[in-house]
């Protein structure tokens, strides 16, 4: 009996990609995965375009292969992926983006590594065809994560991977609202294998992964997974306190043992302004941690499902 391989595709603003991506994947399945049965799980992450209508059309054409779900609004790629993993029934579960910037054919090699006993096999970006400030920011983010949070994290990052059923079940137990899907996957997996590839440049449409979302991801990742921001403020406070103490000794010495008149109105105003800004920054960092604690305490679900369609039967389900 063949094993089942579930391929999950989170969908957001992919109206132009889906007519190319889905037929291409369906065409490649018999060649790449002869030893597997395949199910394609597409999750609409509150996309404002016609992505959901296109997903329903494809599901009607291939009801035995394609399962689709729609969230009530945009919850983010990580949560849409988590929804797809929960819906997937496969012995192996793979995740790939809808724009085919990641090589779909690499799934065959990733499955082979999974069969060798790995819990998680990741395609890691050793290079990119695309350029820009967003790529540079991602490069910096991934290396900081590797340096200060998890040294197993690949320098190029990853969002293209395959896991076994056990790892998928462990991942679903993680309910972090502001965490990192990638760091959670590494945390729940025992043996991890990385396969490098060069990511293609996006040819159709525009990415929903905007620069502002990258900044939010950066903040969420470090606040949710590291004490680094707090440690920076603590060390910075000690350094500046030491500087202020030394400066006060210099002023005290000048006032007692020299005839030099101590001038300081301008410098005093600058110091007050600087340290006031530093204090407000420290309070802001603490506030970021407190907000995430509050968000977790509310215990809201990671996502809400509006509609699931499978085997031509329509139904509504909330999680």
PDB file of N, CA, C and O in Angstrom, residues 88-119:
ATOM      1  N   UNK A  88      -4.036  18.059   6.858  1.00  0.00           N
ATOM      2  CA  UNK A  88      -3.336  17.047   6.078  1.00  0.00           C
ATOM      3  C   UNK A  88      -3.440  15.670   6.744  1.00  0.00           C
ATOM      4  O   UNK A  88      -3.374  15.543   7.959  1.00  0.00           O
ATOM      5  N   UNK A  89      -3.579  14.647   5.903  1.00  0.00           N
ATOM      6  CA  UNK A  89      -3.696  13.281   6.405  1.00  0.00           C
ATOM      7  C   UNK A  89      -2.479  12.429   6.075  1.00  0.00           C
ATOM      8  O   UNK A  89      -2.439  11.239   6.377  1.00  0.00           O
ATOM      9  N   UNK A  90      -1.473  13.033   5.427  1.00  0.00           N
ATOM     10  CA  UNK A  90      -0.359  12.271   4.899  1.00  0.00           C
ATOM     11  C   UNK A  90       0.592  11.699   5.933  1.00  0.00           C
ATOM     12  O   UNK A  90       0.716  12.223   7.041  1.00  0.00           O
ATOM     13  N   UNK A  91       1.286  10.629   5.525  1.00  0.00           N
ATOM     14  CA  UNK A  91       2.380  10.090   6.323  1.00  0.00           C
ATOM     15  C   UNK A  91       3.571  11.050   6.289  1.00  0.00           C
ATOM     16  O   UNK A  91       4.369  11.094   7.222  1.00  0.00           O
ATOM     17  N   UNK A  92       3.678  11.784   5.191  1.00  0.00           N
ATOM     18  CA  UNK A  92       4.669  12.846   5.051  1.00  0.00           C
ATOM     19  C   UNK A  92       3.928  14.121   4.675  1.00  0.00           C
ATOM     20  O   UNK A  92       2.940  14.087   3.929  1.00  0.00           O
ATOM     21  N   UNK A  93       4.383  15.247   5.199  1.00  0.00           N
ATOM     22  CA  UNK A  93       3.718  16.528   4.970  1.00  0.00           C
ATOM     23  C   UNK A  93       4.753  17.523   4.458  1.00  0.00           C
ATOM     24  O   UNK A  93       5.775  17.758   5.100  1.00  0.00           O
ATOM     25  N   UNK A  94       4.477  18.102   3.282  1.00  0.00           N
ATOM     26  CA  UNK A  94       5.389  19.074   2.697  1.00  0.00           C
ATOM     27  C   UNK A  94       4.726  20.428   2.562  1.00  0.00           C
ATOM     28  O   UNK A  94       3.505  20.519   2.405  1.00  0.00           O
ATOM     29  N   UNK A  95       5.521  21.492   2.619  1.00  0.00           N
ATOM     30  CA  UNK A  95       5.011  22.857   2.494  1.00  0.00           C
ATOM     31  C   UNK A  95       5.823  23.583   1.431  1.00  0.00           C
ATOM     32  O   UNK A  95       7.059  23.533   1.437  1.00  0.00           O
ATOM     33  N   UNK A  96       5.121  24.254   0.516  1.00  0.00           N
ATOM     34  CA  UNK A  96       5.770  25.025  -0.531  1.00  0.00           C
ATOM     35  C   UNK A  96       4.908  26.249  -0.823  1.00  0.00           C
ATOM     36  O   UNK A  96       3.690  26.222  -0.642  1.00  0.00           O
ATOM     37  N   UNK A  97       5.528  27.341  -1.248  1.00  0.00           N
ATOM     38  CA  UNK A  97       4.782  28.554  -1.563  1.00  0.00           C
ATOM     39  C   UNK A  97       4.086  28.415  -2.904  1.00  0.00           C
ATOM     40  O   UNK A  97       4.437  27.566  -3.733  1.00  0.00           O
ATOM     41  N   UNK A  98       3.110  29.284  -3.145  1.00  0.00           N
ATOM     42  CA  UNK A  98       2.283  29.184  -4.346  1.00  0.00           C
ATOM     43  C   UNK A  98       2.911  29.825  -5.572  1.00  0.00           C
ATOM     44  O   UNK A  98       2.355  29.725  -6.671  1.00  0.00           O
ATOM     45  N   UNK A  99       4.056  30.484  -5.411  1.00  0.00           N
ATOM     46  CA  UNK A  99       4.633  31.209  -6.543  1.00  0.00           C
ATOM     47  C   UNK A  99       5.717  30.431  -7.281  1.00  0.00           C
ATOM     48  O   UNK A  99       6.303  30.930  -8.241  1.00  0.00           O
ATOM     49  N   UNK A 100       6.008  29.179  -6.828  1.00  0.00           N
ATOM     50  CA  UNK A 100       6.999  28.307  -7.464  1.00  0.00           C
ATOM     51  C   UNK A 100       8.397  28.924  -7.514  1.00  0.00           C
ATOM     52  O   UNK A 100       9.188  28.599  -8.401  1.00  0.00           O
ATOM     53  N   UNK A 101       8.713  29.818  -6.582  1.00  0.00           N
ATOM     54  CA  UNK A 101      10.097  30.276  -6.477  1.00  0.00           C
ATOM     55  C   UNK A 101      10.994  29.164  -5.928  1.00  0.00           C
ATOM     56  O   UNK A 101      12.194  29.159  -6.178  1.00  0.00           O
ATOM     57  N   UNK A 102      10.387  28.251  -5.192  1.00  0.00           N
ATOM     58  CA  UNK A 102      11.107  27.086  -4.696  1.00  0.00           C
ATOM     59  C   UNK A 102      10.917  25.932  -5.685  1.00  0.00           C
ATOM     60  O   UNK A 102       9.815  25.745  -6.217  1.00  0.00           O
ATOM     61  N   UNK A 103      11.963  25.149  -5.959  1.00  0.00           N
ATOM     62  CA  UNK A 103      11.864  24.078  -6.967  1.00  0.00           C
ATOM     63  C   UNK A 103      11.023  22.907  -6.477  1.00  0.00           C
ATOM     64  O   UNK A 103      11.449  22.144  -5.601  1.00  0.00           O
ATOM     65  N   UNK A 104       9.858  22.735  -7.055  1.00  0.00           N
ATOM     66  CA  UNK A 104       8.953  21.671  -6.645  1.00  0.00           C
ATOM     67  C   UNK A 104       9.605  20.301  -6.785  1.00  0.00           C
ATOM     68  O   UNK A 104       9.350  19.393  -5.993  1.00  0.00           O
ATOM     69  N   UNK A 105      10.478  20.155  -7.790  1.00  0.00           N
ATOM     70  CA  UNK A 105      11.125  18.871  -8.047  1.00  0.00           C
ATOM     71  C   UNK A 105      11.990  18.408  -6.877  1.00  0.00           C
ATOM     72  O   UNK A 105      12.247  17.210  -6.717  1.00  0.00           O
ATOM     73  N   UNK A 106      12.429  19.343  -6.047  1.00  0.00           N
ATOM     74  CA  UNK A 106      13.286  18.999  -4.913  1.00  0.00           C
ATOM     75  C   UNK A 106      12.555  18.170  -3.864  1.00  0.00           C
ATOM     76  O   UNK A 106      13.183  17.513  -3.029  1.00  0.00           O
ATOM     77  N   UNK A 107      11.231  18.177  -3.921  1.00  0.00           N
ATOM     78  CA  UNK A 107      10.448  17.358  -2.988  1.00  0.00           C
ATOM     79  C   UNK A 107      10.851  15.879  -3.066  1.00  0.00           C
ATOM     80  O   UNK A 107      10.829  15.171  -2.057  1.00  0.00           O
ATOM     81  N   UNK A 108      11.202  15.410  -4.269  1.00  0.00           N
ATOM     82  CA  UNK A 108      11.576  14.008  -4.432  1.00  0.00           C
ATOM     83  C   UNK A 108      12.819  13.677  -3.601  1.00  0.00           C
ATOM     84  O   UNK A 108      12.865  12.651  -2.910  1.00  0.00           O
ATOM     85  N   UNK A 109      13.824  14.543  -3.654  1.00  0.00           N
ATOM     86  CA  UNK A 109      15.039  14.331  -2.849  1.00  0.00           C
ATOM     87  C   UNK A 109      14.746  14.475  -1.360  1.00  0.00           C
ATOM     88  O   UNK A 109      15.312  13.748  -0.525  1.00  0.00           O
ATOM     89  N   UNK A 110      13.859  15.393  -1.020  1.00  0.00           N
ATOM     90  CA  UNK A 110      13.526  15.607   0.382  1.00  0.00           C
ATOM     91  C   UNK A 110      12.794  14.396   0.964  1.00  0.00           C
ATOM     92  O   UNK A 110      13.044  13.982   2.104  1.00  0.00           O
ATOM     93  N   UNK A 111      11.911  13.803   0.172  1.00  0.00           N
ATOM     94  CA  UNK A 111      11.218  12.601   0.626  1.00  0.00           C
ATOM     95  C   UNK A 111      12.186  11.431   0.801  1.00  0.00           C
ATOM     96  O   UNK A 111      12.038  10.621   1.733  1.00  0.00           O
ATOM     97  N   UNK A 112      13.170  11.351  -0.099  1.00  0.00           N
ATOM     98  CA  UNK A 112      14.167  10.285   0.017  1.00  0.00           C
ATOM     99  C   UNK A 112      14.944  10.420   1.332  1.00  0.00           C
ATOM    100  O   UNK A 112      15.229   9.419   2.010  1.00  0.00           O
ATOM    101  N   UNK A 113      15.278  11.650   1.706  1.00  0.00           N
ATOM    102  CA  UNK A 113      15.970  11.878   2.984  1.00  0.00           C
ATOM    103  C   UNK A 113      15.056  11.568   4.163  1.00  0.00           C
ATOM    104  O   UNK A 113      15.512  11.063   5.200  1.00  0.00           O
ATOM    105  N   UNK A 114      13.777  11.866   4.004  1.00  0.00           N
ATOM    106  CA  UNK A 114      12.821  11.560   5.066  1.00  0.00           C
ATOM    107  C   UNK A 114      12.746  10.045   5.291  1.00  0.00           C
ATOM    108  O   UNK A 114      12.653   9.586   6.433  1.00  0.00           O
ATOM    109  N   UNK A 115      12.805   9.281   4.203  1.00  0.00           N
ATOM    110  CA  UNK A 115      12.754   7.827   4.305  1.00  0.00           C
ATOM    111  C   UNK A 115      13.992   7.270   5.002  1.00  0.00           C
ATOM    112  O   UNK A 115      13.970   6.165   5.535  1.00  0.00           O
ATOM    113  N   UNK A 116      15.083   8.031   5.004  1.00  0.00           N
ATOM    114  CA  UNK A 116      16.305   7.586   5.674  1.00  0.00           C
ATOM    115  C   UNK A 116      16.260   7.808   7.183  1.00  0.00           C
ATOM    116  O   UNK A 116      17.220   7.517   7.882  1.00  0.00           O
ATOM    117  N   UNK A 117      15.163   8.356   7.680  1.00  0.00           N
ATOM    118  CA  UNK A 117      14.988   8.462   9.127  1.00  0.00           C
ATOM    119  C   UNK A 117      14.979   9.858   9.702  1.00  0.00           C
ATOM    120  O   UNK A 117      14.891  10.018  10.926  1.00  0.00           O
ATOM    121  N   UNK A 118      15.067  10.880   8.862  1.00  0.00           N
ATOM    122  CA  UNK A 118      15.019  12.244   9.375  1.00  0.00           C
ATOM    123  C   UNK A 118      13.579  12.641   9.718  1.00  0.00           C
ATOM    124  O   UNK A 118      12.628  12.206   9.061  1.00  0.00           O
ATOM    125  N   UNK A 119      13.428  13.482  10.730  1.00  0.00           N
ATOM    126  CA  UNK A 119      12.101  13.998  11.091  1.00  0.00           C
ATOM    127  C   UNK A 119      11.691  15.158  10.197  1.00  0.00           C
ATOM    128  O   UNK A 119      10.509  15.320   9.879  1.00  0.00           O
TER     129      UNK A 119
END
